[in-house]
mmCIF file of N, CA and C in Angstrom:
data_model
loop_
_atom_site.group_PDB
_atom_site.id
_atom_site.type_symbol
_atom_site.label_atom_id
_atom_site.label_comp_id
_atom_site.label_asym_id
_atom_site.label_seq_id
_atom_site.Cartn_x
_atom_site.Cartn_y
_atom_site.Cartn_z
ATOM 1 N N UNK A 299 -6.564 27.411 -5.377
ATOM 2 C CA UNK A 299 -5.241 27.051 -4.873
ATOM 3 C C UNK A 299 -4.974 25.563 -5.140
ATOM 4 N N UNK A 300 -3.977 25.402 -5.671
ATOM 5 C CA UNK A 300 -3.497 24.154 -5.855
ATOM 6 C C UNK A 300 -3.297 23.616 -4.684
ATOM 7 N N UNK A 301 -3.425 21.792 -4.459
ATOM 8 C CA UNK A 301 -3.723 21.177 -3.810
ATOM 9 C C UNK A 301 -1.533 20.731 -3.775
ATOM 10 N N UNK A 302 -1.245 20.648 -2.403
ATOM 11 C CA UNK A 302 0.011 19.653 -2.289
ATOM 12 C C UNK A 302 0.152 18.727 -3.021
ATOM 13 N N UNK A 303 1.455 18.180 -3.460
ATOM 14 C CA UNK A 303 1.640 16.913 -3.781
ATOM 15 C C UNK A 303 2.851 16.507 -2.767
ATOM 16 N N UNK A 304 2.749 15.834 -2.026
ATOM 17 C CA UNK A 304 3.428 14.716 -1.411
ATOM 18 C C UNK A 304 3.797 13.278 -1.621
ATOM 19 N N UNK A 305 4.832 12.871 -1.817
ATOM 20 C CA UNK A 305 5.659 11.681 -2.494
ATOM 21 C C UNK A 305 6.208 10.948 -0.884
ATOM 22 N N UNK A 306 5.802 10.100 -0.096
ATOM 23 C CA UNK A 306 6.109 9.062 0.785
ATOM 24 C C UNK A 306 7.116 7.585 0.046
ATOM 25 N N UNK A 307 8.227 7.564 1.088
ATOM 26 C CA UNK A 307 9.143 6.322 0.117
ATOM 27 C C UNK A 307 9.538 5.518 1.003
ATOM 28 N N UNK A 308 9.378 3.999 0.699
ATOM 29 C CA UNK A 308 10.017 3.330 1.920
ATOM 30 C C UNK A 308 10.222 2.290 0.823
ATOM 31 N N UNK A 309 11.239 0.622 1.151
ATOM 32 C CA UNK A 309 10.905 -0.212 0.519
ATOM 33 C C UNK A 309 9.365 -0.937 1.014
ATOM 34 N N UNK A 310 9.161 -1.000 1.659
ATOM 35 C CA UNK A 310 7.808 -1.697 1.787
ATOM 36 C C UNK A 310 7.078 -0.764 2.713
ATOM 37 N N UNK A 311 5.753 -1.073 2.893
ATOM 38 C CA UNK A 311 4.182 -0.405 3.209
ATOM 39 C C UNK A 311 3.184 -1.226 3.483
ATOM 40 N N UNK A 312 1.864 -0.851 3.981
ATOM 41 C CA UNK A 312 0.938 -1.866 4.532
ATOM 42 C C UNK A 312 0.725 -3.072 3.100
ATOM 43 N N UNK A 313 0.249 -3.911 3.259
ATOM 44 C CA UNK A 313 0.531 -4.641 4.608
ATOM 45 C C UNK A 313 1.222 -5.387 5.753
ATOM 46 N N UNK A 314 2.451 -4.856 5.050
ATOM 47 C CA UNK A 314 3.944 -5.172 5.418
ATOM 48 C C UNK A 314 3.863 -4.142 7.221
ATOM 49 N N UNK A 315 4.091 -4.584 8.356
ATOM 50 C CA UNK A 315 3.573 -4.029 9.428
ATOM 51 C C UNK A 315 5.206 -3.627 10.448
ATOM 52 N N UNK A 316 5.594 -2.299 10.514
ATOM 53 C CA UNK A 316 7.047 -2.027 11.501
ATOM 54 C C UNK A 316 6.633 -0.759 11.631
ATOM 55 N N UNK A 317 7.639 -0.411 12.641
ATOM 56 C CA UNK A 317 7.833 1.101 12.737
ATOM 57 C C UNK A 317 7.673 1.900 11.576
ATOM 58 N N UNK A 318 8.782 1.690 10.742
ATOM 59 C CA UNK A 318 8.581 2.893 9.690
ATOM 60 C C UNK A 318 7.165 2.846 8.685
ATOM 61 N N UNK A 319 7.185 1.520 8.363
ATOM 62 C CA UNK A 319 5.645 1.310 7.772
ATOM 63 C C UNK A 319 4.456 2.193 8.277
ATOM 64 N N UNK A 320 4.145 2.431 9.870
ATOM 65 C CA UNK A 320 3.229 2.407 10.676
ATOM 66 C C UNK A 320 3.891 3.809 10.736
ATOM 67 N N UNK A 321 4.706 4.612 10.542
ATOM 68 C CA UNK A 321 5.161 6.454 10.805
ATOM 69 C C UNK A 321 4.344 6.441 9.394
ATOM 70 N N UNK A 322 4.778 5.822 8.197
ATOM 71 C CA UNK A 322 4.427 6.020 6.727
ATOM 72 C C UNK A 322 3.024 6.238 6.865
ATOM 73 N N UNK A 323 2.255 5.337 7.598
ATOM 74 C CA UNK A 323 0.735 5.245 7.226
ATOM 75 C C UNK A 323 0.264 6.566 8.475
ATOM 76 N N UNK A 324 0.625 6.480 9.381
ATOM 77 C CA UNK A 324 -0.222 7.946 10.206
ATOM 78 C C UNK A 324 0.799 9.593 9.279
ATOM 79 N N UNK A 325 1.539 9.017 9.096
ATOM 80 C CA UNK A 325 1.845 10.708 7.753
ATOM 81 C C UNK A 325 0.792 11.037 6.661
ATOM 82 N N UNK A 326 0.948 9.250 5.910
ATOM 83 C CA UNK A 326 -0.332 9.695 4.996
ATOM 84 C C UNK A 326 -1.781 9.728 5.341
ATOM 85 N N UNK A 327 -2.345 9.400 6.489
ATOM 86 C CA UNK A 327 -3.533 10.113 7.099
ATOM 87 C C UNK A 327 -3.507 11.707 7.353
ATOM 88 N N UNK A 328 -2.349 11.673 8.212
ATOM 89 C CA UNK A 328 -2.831 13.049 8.500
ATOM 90 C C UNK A 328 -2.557 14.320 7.203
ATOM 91 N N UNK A 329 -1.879 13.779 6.398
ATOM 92 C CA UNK A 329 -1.394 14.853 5.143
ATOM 93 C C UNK A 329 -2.721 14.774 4.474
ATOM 94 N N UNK A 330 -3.504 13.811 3.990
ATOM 95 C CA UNK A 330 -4.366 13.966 3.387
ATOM 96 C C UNK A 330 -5.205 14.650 4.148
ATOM 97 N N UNK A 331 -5.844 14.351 5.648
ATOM 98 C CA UNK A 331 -6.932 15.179 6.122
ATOM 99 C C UNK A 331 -6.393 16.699 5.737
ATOM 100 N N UNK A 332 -5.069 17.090 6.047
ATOM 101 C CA UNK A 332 -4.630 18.464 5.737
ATOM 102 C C UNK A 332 -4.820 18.739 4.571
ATOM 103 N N UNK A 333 -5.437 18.155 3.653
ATOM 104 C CA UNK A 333 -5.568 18.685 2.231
ATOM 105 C C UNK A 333 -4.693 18.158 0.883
ATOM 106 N N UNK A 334 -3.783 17.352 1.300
ATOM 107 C CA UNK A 334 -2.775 17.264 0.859
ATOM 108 C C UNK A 334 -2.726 16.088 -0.189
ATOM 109 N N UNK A 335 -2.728 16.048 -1.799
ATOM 110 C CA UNK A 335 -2.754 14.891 -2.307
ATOM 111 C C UNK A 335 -1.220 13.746 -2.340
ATOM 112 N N UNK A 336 -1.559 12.267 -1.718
ATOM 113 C CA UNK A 336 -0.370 11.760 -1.127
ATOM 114 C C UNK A 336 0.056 10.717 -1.866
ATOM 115 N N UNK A 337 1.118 10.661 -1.997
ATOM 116 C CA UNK A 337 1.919 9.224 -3.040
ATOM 117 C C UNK A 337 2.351 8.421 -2.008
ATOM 118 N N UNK A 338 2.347 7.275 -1.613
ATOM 119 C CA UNK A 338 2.983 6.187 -0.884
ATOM 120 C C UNK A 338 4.049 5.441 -2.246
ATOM 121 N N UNK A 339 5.376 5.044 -2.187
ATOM 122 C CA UNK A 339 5.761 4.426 -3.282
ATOM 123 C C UNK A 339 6.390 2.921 -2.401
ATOM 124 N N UNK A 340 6.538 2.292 -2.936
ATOM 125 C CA UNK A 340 7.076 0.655 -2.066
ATOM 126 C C UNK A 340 6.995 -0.733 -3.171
ATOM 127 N N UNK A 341 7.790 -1.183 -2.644
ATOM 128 C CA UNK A 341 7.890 -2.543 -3.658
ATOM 129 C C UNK A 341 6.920 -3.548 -3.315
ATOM 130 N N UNK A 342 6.658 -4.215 -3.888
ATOM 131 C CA UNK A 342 5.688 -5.012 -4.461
ATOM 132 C C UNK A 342 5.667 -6.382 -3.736
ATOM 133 N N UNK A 343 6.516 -6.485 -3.012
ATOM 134 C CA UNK A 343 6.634 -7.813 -2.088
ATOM 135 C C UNK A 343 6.694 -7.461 -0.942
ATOM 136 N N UNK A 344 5.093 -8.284 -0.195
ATOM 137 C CA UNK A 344 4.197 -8.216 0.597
ATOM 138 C C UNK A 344 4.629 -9.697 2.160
ATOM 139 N N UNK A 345 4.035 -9.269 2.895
ATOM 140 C CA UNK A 345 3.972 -10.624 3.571
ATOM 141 C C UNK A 345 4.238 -12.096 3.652
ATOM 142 N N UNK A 346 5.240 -12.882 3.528
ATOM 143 C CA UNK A 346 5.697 -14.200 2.841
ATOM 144 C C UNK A 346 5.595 -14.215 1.534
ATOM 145 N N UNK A 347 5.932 -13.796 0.830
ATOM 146 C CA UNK A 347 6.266 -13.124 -0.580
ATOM 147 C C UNK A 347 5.327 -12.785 -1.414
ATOM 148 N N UNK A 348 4.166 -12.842 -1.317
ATOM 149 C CA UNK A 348 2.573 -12.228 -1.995
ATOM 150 C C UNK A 348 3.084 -10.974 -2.641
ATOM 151 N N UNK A 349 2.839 -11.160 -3.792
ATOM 152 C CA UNK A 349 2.664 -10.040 -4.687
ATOM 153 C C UNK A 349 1.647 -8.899 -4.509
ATOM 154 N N UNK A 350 1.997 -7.228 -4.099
ATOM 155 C CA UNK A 350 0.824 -6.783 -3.983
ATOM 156 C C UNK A 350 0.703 -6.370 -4.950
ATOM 157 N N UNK A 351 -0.779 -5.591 -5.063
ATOM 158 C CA UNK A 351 -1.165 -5.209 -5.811
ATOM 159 C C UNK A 351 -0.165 -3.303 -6.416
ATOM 160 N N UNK A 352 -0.543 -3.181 -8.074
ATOM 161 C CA UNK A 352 0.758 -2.049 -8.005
ATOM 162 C C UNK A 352 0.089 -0.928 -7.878
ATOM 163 N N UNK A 353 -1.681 -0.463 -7.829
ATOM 164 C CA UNK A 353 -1.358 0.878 -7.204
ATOM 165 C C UNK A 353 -3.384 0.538 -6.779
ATOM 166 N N UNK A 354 -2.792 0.952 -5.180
ATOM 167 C CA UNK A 354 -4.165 0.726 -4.450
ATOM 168 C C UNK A 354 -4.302 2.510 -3.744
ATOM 169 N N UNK A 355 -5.785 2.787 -3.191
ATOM 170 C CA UNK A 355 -5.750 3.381 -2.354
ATOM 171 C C UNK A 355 -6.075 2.711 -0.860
ATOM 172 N N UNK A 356 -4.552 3.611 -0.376
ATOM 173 C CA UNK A 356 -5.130 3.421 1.269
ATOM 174 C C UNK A 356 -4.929 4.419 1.921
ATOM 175 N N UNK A 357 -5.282 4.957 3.158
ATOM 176 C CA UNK A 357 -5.160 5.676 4.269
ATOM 177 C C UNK A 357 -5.273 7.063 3.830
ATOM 178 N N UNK A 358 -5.688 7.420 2.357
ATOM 179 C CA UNK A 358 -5.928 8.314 1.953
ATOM 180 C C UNK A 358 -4.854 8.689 0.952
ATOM 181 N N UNK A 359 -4.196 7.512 0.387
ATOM 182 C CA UNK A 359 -3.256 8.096 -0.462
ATOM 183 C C UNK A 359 -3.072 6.792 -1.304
ATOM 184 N N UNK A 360 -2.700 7.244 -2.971
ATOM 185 C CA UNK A 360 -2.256 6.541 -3.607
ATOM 186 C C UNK A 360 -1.132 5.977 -3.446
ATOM 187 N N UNK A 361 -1.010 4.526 -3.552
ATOM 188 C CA UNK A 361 0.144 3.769 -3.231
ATOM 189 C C UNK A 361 0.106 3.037 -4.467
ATOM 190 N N UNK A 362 1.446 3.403 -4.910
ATOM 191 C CA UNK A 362 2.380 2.974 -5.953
ATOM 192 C C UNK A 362 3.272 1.901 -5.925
ATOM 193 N N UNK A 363 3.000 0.773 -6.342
ATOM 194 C CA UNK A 363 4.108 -0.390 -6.110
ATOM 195 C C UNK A 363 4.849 -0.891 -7.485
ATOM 196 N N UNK A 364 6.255 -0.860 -7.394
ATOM 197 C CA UNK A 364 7.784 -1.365 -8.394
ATOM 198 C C UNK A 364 7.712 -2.640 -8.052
ATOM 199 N N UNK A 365 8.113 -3.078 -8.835
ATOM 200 C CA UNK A 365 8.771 -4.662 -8.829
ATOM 201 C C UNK A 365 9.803 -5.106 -7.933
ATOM 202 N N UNK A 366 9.669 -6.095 -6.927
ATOM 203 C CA UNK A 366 10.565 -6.406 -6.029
ATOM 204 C C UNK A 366 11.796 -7.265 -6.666
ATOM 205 N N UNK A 367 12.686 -6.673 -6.855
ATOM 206 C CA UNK A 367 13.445 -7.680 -7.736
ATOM 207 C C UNK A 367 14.783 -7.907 -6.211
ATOM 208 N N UNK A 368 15.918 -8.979 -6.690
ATOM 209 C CA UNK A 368 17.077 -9.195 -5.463
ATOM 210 C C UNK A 368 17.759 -8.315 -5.461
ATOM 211 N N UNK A 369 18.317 -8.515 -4.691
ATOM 212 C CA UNK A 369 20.181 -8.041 -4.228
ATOM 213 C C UNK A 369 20.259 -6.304 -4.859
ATOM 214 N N UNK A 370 20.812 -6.146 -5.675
ATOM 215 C CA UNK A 370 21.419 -4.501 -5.681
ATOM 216 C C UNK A 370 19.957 -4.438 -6.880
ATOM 217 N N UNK A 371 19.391 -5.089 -7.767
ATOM 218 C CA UNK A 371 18.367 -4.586 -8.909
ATOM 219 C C UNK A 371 17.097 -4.101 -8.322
ATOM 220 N N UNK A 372 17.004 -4.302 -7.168
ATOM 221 C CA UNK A 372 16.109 -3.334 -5.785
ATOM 222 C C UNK A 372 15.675 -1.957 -6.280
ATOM 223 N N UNK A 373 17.124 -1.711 -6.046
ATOM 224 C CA UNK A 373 17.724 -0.149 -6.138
ATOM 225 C C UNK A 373 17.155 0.260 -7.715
ATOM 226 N N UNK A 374 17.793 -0.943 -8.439
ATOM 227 C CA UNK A 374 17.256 -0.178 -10.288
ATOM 228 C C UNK A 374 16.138 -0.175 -10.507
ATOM 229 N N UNK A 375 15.019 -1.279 -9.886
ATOM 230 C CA UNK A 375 14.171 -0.780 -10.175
ATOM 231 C C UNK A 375 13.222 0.001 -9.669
ATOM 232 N N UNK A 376 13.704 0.530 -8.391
ATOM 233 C CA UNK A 376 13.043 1.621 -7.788
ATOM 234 C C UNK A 376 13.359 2.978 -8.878
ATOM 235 N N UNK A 377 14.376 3.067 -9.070
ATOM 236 C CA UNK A 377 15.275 4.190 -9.621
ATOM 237 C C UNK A 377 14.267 4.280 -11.155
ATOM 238 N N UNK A 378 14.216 3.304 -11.308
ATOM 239 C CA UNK A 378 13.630 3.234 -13.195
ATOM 240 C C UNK A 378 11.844 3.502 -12.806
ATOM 241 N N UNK A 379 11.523 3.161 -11.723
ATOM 242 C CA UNK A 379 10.220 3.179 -11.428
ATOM 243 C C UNK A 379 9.745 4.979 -11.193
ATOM 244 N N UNK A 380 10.751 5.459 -10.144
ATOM 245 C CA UNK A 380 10.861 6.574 -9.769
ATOM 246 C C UNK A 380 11.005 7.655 -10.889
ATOM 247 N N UNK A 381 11.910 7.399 -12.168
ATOM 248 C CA UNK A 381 11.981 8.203 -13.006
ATOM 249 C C UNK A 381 10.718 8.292 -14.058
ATOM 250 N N UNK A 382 10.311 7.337 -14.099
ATOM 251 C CA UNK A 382 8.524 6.985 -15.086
ATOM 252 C C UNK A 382 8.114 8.152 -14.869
ATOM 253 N N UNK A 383 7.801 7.989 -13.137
ATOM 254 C CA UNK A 383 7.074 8.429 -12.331
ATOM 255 C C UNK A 383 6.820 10.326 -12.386
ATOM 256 N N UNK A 384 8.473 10.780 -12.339
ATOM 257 C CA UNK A 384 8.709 11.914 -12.410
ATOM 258 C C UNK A 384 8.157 12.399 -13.629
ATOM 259 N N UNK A 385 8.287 11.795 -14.983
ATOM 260 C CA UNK A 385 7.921 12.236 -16.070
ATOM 261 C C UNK A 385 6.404 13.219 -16.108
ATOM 262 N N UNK A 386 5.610 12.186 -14.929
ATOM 263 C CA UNK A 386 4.141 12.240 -14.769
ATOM 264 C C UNK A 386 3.786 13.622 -13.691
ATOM 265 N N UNK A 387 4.196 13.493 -12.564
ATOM 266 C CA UNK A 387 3.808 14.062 -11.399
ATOM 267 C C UNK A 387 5.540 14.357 -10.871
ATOM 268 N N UNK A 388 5.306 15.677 -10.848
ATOM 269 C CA UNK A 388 5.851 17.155 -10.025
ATOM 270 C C UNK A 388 5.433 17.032 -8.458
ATOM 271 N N UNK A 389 6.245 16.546 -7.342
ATOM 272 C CA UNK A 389 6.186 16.702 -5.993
ATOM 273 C C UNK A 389 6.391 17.916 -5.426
ATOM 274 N N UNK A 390 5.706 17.933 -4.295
ATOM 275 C CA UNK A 390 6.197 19.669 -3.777
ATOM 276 C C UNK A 390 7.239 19.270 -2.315
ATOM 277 N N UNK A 391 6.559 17.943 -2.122
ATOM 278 C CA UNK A 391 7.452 17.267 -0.616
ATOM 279 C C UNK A 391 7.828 15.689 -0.967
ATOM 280 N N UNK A 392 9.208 15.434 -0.986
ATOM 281 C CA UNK A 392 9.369 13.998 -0.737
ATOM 282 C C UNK A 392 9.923 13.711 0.830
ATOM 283 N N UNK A 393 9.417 12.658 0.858
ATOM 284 C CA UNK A 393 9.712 11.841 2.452
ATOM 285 C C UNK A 393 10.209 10.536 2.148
ATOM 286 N N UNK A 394 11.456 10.206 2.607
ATOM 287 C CA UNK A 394 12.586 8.828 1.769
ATOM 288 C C UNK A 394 12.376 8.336 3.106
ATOM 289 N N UNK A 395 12.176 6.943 3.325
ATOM 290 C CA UNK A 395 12.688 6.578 4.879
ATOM 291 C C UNK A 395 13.758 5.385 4.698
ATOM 292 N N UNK A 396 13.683 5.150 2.986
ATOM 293 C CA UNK A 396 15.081 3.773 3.505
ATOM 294 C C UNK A 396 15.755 4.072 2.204
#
């Protein structure tokens, strides 16, 4: 049996620390203990502007980081990041939170 794929989306993720961050990271714990292989996706600007790193594991899931760019090019390059992405990996669940 094929294993889930789950796609998690926010603009930012650990170590960036809020509510939705902190729903993001106990989802991707518990999806993975359930079996479930997990995508975290988030931009790339971290804590007083630190560049993170673009694809770490944490909490049991691959986390994918785009380029933090300003104002509305946010959006494009999530969008241009997101479409790469699709080329590669077929989701069975996405979860958007912003």
């Amino acid at each position: 049996m094929r294993r889930k794929k789950v796609l998690l989306m926010n603009s930012s993720f650990y170590p960036v620390v809020g509510g939705v961050e902190n729903s993001l990271r106990s989802l991707a714990e518990s999806l993975s203990d359930a079996g479930a292989d997990v995508f975290v996706i988030a931009n790339d600007k971290g804590p007083g502007g630190k560049v993170l790193s673009k694809k770490e594991r944490l909490f049991g899931a691959t986390v994918l980081r785009y380029k933090f760019l300003p104002f509305f090019l946010h959006s494009l390059s999530c969008l241009i990041f997101l479409y790469k992405l699709k080329k590669k990996v077929v989701f069975d669940t996405v979860i958007s939170r912003s």
